[in-house]
XYZ file of C-alpha atoms in Angstrom:
483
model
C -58.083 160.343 144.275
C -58.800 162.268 147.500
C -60.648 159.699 148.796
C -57.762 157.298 148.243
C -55.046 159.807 149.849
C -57.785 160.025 153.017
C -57.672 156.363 153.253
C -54.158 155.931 153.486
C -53.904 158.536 155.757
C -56.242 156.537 158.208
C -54.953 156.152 161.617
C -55.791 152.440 161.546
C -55.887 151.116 158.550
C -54.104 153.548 156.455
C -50.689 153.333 155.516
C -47.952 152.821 158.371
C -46.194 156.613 159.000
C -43.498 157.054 161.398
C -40.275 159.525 161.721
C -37.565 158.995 159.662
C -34.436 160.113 159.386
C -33.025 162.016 156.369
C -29.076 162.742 156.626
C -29.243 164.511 159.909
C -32.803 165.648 160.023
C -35.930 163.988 161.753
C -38.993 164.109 159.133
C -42.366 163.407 161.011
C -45.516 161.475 159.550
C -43.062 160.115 156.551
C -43.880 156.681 154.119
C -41.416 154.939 152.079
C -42.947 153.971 148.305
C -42.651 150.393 149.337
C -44.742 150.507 151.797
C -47.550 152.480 149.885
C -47.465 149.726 146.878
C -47.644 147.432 149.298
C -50.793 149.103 150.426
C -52.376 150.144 147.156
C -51.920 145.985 146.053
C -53.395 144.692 149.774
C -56.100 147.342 149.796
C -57.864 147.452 145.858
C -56.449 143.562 145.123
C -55.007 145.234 142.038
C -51.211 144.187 140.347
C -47.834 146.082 141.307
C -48.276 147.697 137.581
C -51.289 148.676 138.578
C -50.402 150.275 141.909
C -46.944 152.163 139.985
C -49.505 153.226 138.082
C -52.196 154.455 140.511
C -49.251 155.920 142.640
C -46.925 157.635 140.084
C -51.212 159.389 139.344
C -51.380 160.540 142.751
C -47.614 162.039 142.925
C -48.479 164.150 139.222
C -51.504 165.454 140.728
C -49.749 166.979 144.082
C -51.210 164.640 146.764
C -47.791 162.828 147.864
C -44.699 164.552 146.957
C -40.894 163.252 147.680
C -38.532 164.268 150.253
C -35.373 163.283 148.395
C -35.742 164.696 145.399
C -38.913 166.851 144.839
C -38.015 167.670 141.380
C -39.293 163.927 140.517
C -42.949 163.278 140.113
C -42.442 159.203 139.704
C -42.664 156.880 142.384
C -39.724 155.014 143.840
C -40.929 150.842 144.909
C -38.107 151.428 147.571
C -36.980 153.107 150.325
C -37.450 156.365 149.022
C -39.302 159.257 151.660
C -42.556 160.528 150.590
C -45.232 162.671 152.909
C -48.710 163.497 151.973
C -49.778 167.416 150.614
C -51.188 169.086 153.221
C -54.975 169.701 151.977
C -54.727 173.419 151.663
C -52.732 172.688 148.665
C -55.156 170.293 147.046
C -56.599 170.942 143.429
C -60.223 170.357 145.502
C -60.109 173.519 147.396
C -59.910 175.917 143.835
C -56.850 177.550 145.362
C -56.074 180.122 142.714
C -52.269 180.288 141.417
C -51.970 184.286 141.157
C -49.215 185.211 139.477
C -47.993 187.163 142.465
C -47.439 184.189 144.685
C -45.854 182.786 142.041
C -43.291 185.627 141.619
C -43.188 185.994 145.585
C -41.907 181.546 145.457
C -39.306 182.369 142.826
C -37.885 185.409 144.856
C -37.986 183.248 147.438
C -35.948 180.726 145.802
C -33.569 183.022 144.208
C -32.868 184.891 147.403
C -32.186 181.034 148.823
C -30.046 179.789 145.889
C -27.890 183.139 145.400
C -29.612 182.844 141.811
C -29.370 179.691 141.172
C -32.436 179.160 139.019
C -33.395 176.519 136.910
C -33.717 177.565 133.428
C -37.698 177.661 132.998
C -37.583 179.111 136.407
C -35.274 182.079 135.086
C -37.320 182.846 132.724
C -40.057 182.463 134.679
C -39.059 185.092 136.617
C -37.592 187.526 134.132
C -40.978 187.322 132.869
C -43.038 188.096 135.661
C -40.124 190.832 136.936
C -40.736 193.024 133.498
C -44.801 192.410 133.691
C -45.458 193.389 137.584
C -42.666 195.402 137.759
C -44.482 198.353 139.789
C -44.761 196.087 142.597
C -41.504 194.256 142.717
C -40.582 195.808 145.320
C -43.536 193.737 147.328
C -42.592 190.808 146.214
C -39.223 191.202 147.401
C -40.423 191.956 150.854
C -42.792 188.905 151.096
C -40.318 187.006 150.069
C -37.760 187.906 152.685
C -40.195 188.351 155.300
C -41.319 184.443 154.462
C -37.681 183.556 154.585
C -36.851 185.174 158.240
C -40.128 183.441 159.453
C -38.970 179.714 158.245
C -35.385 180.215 159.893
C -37.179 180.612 163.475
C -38.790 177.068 162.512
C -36.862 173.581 162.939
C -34.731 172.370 160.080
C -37.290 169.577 159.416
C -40.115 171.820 159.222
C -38.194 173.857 157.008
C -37.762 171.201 154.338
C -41.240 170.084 154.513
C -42.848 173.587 153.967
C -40.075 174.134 151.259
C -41.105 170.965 149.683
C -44.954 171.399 149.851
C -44.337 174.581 147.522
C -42.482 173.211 145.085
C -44.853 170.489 144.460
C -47.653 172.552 144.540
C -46.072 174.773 141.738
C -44.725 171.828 139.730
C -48.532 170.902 139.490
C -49.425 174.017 138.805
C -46.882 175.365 136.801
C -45.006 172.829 135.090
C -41.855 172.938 133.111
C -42.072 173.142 129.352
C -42.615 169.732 127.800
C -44.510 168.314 130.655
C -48.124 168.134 130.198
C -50.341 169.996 132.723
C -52.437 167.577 134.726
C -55.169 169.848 135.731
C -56.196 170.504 132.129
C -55.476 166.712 130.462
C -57.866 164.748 129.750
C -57.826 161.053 129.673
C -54.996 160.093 127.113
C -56.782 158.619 124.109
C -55.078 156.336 121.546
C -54.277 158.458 118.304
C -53.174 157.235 114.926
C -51.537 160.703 114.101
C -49.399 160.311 116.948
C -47.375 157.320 115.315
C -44.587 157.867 112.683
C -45.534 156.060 109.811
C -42.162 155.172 107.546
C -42.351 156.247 104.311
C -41.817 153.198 102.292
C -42.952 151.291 99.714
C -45.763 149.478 101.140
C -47.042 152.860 102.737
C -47.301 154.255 99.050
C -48.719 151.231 97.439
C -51.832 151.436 100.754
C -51.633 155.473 99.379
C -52.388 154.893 95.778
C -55.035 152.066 96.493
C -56.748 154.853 98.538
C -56.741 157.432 96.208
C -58.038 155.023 93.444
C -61.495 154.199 95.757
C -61.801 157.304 96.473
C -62.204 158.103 92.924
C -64.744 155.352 92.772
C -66.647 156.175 95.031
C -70.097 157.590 93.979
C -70.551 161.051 94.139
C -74.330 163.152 94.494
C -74.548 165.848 91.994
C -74.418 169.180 93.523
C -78.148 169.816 91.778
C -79.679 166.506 93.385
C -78.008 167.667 96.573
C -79.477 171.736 96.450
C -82.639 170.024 95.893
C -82.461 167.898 98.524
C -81.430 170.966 100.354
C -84.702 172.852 99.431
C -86.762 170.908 99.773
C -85.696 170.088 103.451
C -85.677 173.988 104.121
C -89.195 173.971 102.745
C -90.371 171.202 104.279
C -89.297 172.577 107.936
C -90.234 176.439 107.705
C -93.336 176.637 109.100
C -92.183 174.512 111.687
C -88.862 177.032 112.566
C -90.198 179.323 115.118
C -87.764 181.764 114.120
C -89.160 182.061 110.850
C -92.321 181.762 110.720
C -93.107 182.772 114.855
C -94.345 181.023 117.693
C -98.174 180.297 117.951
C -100.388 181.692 119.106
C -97.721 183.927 120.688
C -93.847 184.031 122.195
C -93.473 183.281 125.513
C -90.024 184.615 125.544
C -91.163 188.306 125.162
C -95.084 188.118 126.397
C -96.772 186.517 129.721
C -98.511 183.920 127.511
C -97.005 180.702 127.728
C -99.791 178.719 125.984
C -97.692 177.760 123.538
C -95.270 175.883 126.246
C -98.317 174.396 127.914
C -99.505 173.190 124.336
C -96.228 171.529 123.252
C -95.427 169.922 126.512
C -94.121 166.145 126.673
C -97.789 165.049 127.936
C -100.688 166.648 126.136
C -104.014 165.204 125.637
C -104.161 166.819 122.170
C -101.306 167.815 119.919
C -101.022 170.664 117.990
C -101.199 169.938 113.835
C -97.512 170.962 113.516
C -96.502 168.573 115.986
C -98.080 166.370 114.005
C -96.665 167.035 110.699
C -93.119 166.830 112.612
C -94.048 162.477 112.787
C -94.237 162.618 109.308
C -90.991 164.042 108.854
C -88.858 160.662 109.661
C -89.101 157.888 111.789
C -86.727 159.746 114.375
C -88.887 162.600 114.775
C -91.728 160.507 116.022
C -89.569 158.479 118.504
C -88.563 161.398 120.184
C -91.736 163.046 120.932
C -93.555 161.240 123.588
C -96.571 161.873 122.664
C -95.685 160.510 118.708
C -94.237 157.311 120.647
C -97.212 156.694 122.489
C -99.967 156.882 119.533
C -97.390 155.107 117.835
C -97.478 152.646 120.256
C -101.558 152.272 120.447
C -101.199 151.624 116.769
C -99.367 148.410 117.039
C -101.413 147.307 119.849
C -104.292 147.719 117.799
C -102.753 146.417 114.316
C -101.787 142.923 116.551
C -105.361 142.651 118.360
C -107.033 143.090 114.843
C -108.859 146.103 114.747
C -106.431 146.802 112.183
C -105.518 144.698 109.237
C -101.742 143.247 109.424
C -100.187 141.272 106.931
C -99.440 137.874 107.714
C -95.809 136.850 109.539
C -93.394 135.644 107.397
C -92.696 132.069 106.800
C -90.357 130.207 109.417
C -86.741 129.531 107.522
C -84.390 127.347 109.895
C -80.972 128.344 109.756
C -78.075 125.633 107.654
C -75.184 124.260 110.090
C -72.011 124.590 107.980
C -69.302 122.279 108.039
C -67.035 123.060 111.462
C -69.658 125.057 113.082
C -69.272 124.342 116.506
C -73.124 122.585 118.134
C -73.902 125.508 120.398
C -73.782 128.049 117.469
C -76.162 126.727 115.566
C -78.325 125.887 118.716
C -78.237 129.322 119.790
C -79.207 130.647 115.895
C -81.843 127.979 115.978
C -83.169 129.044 118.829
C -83.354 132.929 117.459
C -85.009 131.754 114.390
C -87.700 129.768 116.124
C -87.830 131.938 119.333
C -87.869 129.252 121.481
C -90.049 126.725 122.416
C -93.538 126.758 120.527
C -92.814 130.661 120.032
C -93.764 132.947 116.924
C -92.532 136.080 116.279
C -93.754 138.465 118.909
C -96.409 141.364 118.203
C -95.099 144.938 116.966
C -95.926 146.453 119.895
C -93.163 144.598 121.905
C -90.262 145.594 119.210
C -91.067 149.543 120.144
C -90.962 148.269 124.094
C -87.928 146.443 123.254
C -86.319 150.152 121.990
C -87.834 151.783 125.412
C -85.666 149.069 127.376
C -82.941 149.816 125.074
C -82.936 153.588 125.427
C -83.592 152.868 129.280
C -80.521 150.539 129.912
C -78.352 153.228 127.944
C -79.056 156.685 129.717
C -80.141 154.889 132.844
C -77.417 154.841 136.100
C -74.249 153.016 135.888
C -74.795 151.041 139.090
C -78.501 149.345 137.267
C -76.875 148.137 134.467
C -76.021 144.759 134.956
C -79.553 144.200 136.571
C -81.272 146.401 133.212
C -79.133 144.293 130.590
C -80.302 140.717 132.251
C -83.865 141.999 132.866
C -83.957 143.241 128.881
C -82.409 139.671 128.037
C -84.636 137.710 130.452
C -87.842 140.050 128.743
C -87.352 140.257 125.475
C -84.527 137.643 123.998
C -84.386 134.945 125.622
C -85.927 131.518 124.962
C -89.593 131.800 126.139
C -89.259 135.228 126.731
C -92.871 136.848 127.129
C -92.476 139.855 125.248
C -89.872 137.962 122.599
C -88.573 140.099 119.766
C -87.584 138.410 116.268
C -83.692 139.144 115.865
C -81.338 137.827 113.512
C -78.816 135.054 114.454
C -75.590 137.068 114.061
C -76.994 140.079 116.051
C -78.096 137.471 118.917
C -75.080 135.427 119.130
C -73.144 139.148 119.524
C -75.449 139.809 122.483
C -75.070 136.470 124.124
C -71.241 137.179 124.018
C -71.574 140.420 125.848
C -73.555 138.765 128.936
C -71.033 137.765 130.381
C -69.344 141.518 130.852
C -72.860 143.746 130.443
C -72.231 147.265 129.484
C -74.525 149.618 128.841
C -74.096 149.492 125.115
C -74.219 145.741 123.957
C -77.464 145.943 123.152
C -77.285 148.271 120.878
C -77.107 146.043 117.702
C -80.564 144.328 118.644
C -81.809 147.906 119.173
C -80.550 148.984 115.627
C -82.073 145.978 113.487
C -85.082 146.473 115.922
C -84.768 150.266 114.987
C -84.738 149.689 111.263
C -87.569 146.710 111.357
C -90.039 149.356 112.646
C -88.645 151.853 110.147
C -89.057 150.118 107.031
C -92.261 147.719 108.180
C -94.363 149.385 110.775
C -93.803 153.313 110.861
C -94.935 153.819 106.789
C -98.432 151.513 107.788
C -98.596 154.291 110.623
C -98.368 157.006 108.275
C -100.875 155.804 105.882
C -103.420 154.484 108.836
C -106.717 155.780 109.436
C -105.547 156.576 113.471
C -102.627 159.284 111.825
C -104.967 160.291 109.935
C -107.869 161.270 112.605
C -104.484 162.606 114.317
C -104.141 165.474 111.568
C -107.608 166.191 111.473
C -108.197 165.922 115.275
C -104.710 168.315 115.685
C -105.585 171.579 117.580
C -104.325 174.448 115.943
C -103.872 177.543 117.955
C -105.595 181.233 116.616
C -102.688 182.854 114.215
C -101.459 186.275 115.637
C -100.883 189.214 113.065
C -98.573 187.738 110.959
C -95.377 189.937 109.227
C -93.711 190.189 106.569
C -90.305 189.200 108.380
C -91.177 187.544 111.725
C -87.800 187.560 113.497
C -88.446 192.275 113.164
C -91.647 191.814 115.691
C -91.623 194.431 118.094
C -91.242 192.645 122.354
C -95.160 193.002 123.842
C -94.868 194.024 126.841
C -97.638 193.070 129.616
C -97.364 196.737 131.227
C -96.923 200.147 129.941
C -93.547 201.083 129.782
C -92.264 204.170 131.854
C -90.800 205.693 129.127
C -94.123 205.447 126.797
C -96.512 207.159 129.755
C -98.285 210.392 128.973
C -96.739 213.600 129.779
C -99.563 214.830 131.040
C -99.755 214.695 134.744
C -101.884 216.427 137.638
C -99.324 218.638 139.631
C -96.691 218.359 137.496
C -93.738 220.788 136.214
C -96.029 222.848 134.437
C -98.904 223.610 137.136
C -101.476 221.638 138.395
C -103.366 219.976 135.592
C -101.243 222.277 133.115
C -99.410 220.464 129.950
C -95.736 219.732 130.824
C-alpha cells in the first residue's frame, strides 16, 4: 500500500494536487476522491468497484485521510478533500501508540471542545485520567503547551495537523465496534457467521445428520490403545528423548557426530535411519537420502537387474452417449499416453513427485513456467518422462492450464503418491538393496546407557570453576597450605 500512496504522490505521474479552498481556508497539496478513482482505474486497469475498494483500504489504514469530515474512513467518488498522511504517521515506521500521547490528544481535544467528547472518547479519557493519574498534571501541560504552539501557525495548517492526529488515532485506536486494521487479517468466508432460520427444513437436514452420524463406523477403544502401543513401541528407540542421542548429545557436549551422521547427504546412514523408511511410505520421502536409494531402486527394477512384474494390459476408455469428442480424445490419449507410448518406468513417477513438490514450495513468480515445464515433461502426449494417470485426474489438470497455480497438480501428484505407495514402496521394502541397506547401516558405539535417559547429568568439555580443587599454591591458608 505504501508503494501505491508513493506513486500517487509522484510529481509527474502521480495524482494531480493543487490548493483548494475549504469555506474560507486555503488547504495546500489537496485531491478530490474523483480524481484518485480516476487514477487508481487509469493506473492498475482495474474497475471503479475495484478502485472504491482499493481506496476506501488505503483511507482504513491511515494513508489518506479527509478534510471534511475526518470522522469518516470511506471514500467519497466526488468532490470531497482528501490529503495524504504525512509518513511519520505511517504503520511502516513502528511508531508506538503510548498511552501517554494518547491521553496528552484527548486533553488536547477536551481543552479545544470545552468537553465536548465523543462518548468512547469520554471514556477513553476517564480511563486513562484514574490509571496515570500521578502524572496528569503533565499531560495537561503538553497539552496546552501543543495548543499555544498551533495558534502561532496559519488556520490551514492548523486543520491539517489537527486532522493528521485524529486519523492516526482512529487507526490506532478505534471506536468500539470497528475492527482494528493493524491486527485483521484477511476476512475469510465463515459459515458461523450466517443466521441460519430455524425451520423445518433446517431440522429435517439436523435429524438426517444425527442419524449418519450414528452410522458411521466406530474403532473400538481396545483396537485403537493397541494401535496406540504399538506406535509408541515401534518409535522409542528412535525418540531421542527417550532413549538418548547416539553416540552422544550435541546439545550439552562438543561432539556433534551425531549431526554430522544424520545430515541430509551422507554416504552411509545410520541403522535407525533406516528403520525410520520402514515406518511408512512418508517417512522415506522425506529423508533425502531414503528418496534417493529409493530412487536407484526403480532405476534398477526398470533396467532389469531387478525382476518387475509385467505392465498391465492396455484398456481403452468407452465414449458415452453426449460426451462431447475432445473428452474422450483427451482420456484416450491418457490411457494410451500418446503416440506409440507405454506406461513410463517407476523411476519417472517418483521424478514426477520431485516436480510436484518443486512447483509447490518453489517462488511464486516460476510458477507458470514450473506448471508448463511439469506438463510439457511428464503429461503430455509424447512426453519423455510420461507418467500413467487416470482420465478424470488428467482432464482436471488440462482445465487448470489455462490459469496455473501452484496447486493444480496436486491430484496427479496424489494418485502418483498412492501408485508408488501401494505398488513400488512394499517391493522396496522386501528387496535385496533395503536389505544390504540394514545390514550395511552404520551404527554408532552406545554411550553408558541409564535407567531414565532424559536424568543424564550435562558433560561439560572443561572443568567447571565451581568443581576445582581447593587446594591452591599461595592461597588463603599459606603457601602450599590446605585452604
Amino acid at each position: 500500500m505504501e508503494r501505491v500512496v508513493l506513486s500517487m504522490q509522484d510529481p509527474d505521474q502521480g495524482v494531480k494536487m493543487r490548493n483548494q479552498r475549504l469555506l474560507i481556508t486555503v488547504i495546500p497539496h489537496a485531491v478530490t476522491g474523483n480524481d484518485i478513482m480516476e487514477w487508481l482505474i487509469r493506473k492498475y486497469c482495474i474497475s471503479e468497484e475495484e478502485a472504491l475498494h482499493l481506496s476506501a483500504l488505503l483511507l482504513r489504514h491511515g494513508y489518506l485521510y479527509p478534510l471534511q469530515d475526518p470522522g469518516s474512513l470511506v471514500l467519497r467518488p466526488d468532490e470531497t478533500l482528501y490529503r495524504f498522511q504525512t509518513p511519520y504517521f505511517w504503520t511502516s515506521t513502528l511508531w508506538p501508540a503510548a498511552e501517554l500521547d494518547y491521553a496528552i490528544y484527548l486533553a488536547k481535544k477536551n481543552i479545544r471542545k470545552h468537553g465536548a467528547l465523543v462518548d468512547h472518547e469520554k471514556k477513553q479519557y476517564d480511563q486513562l485520567h484514574r490509571k496515570i493519574n500521578y502524572m496528569w498534571d503533565l499531560v495537561v501541560m503538553q497539552a496546552r503547551e501543543q495548543l499555544r504552539a498551533a495558534k502561532q501557525r496559519r488556520k490551514g495548517d492548523r486543520l491539517v495537523i489537527a486532522c493528521q492526529e485524529q486519523i492516526y488515532w482512529l487507526v490506532n485506536r478505534p471506536p468500539p465496534g470497528v475492527p482494528n486494521m493493524l491486527e485483521q487479517g484477511p476476512e475469510r468466508g465463515s459459515s458461523t457467521a450466517r443466521r441460519v432460520p430455524m425451520n423445518t427444513d433446517f431440522y429435517k437436514w439436523e435429524i438426517e445428520c444425527c442419524r449418519k452420524a450414528l452410522g458411521r463406523t466406530r474403532v473400538k477403544s481396545s483396537v485403537s490403545l493397541e494401535a496406540y502401543l504399538k506406535f509408541s513401541s515401534q518409535h522409542r528407540p528412535h525418540d531421542p528423548i527417550m532413549s538418548g542421542c547416539l553416540p552422544s548429545n550435541p546439545w550439552i557436549t562438543d561432539d556433534d557426530t551425531y549431526w554430522a551422521m544424520n545430515a541430509s547427504s551422507v554416504a552411509v546412514p545410520t541403522k535407525l535411519r533406516v528403520e525410520r523408511w520402514g515406518f511408512s511410505f512418508q517417512e522415506l520421502l522425506e529423508d533425502p537420502v531414503g528418496r534417493a536409494h529409493f530412487m536407484d531402486f526403480l532405476r534398477k527394477e526398470f533396467s532389469g537387474e531387478m525382476p518387475h512384474p509385467p505392465p498391465a494390459p492396455f484398456q481403452a476408455p468407452v465414449r458415452e452417449v453426449g460426451d462431447p469428442p475432445s473428452r474422450f480424445q483427451t482420456a484416450l490419449a491418457t490411457a494410451q499416453g500418446g503416440p506409440d507410448l507405454v506406461p513410463g518406468p517407476p523411476a519417472e513417477n517418483l521424478s514426477f513427485w520431485e516436480a510436484c513438490e518443486e512447483l509447490r514450495h518453489g517462488g511464486q513468480a516460476q510458477v507458470p513456467g514450473l506448471v508448463d515445464a511439469v506438463y510439457q515433461q511428464f503429461l503430455a502426449p509424447g512426453a519423455a518422462r510420461w507418467v500413467n494417470i487416470d482420465s478424470q485426474t488428467m482432464e482436471w489438470t488440462l482445465e487448470g492450464l489455462s490459469q496455473p497455480h501452484r496447486y493444480m497438480l496436486d491430484a496427479a501428484q496424489l494418485h502418483i503418491y498412492m501408485l508408488m505407495k501401494k505398488d513400488s514402496y512394499p517391493r522396496f521394502l522386501k528387496s535385496d538393496m533395503y536389505k544390504a541397506l540394514l545390514a550395511e547401516a552404520v551404527i554408532p558405539p552406545e554411550t553408558k546407557r541409564r535407567v531414565f535417559p532424559f536424568m543424564r547429568k550435562p558433560w561439560h568439555s572443561s572443568s567447571s570453576p565451581a568443581l576445582l580443587p581447593a587446594t591452591a599454591p599461595g592461597g588463603p591458608g599459606g603457601e602450599g597450605g590446605e585452604a
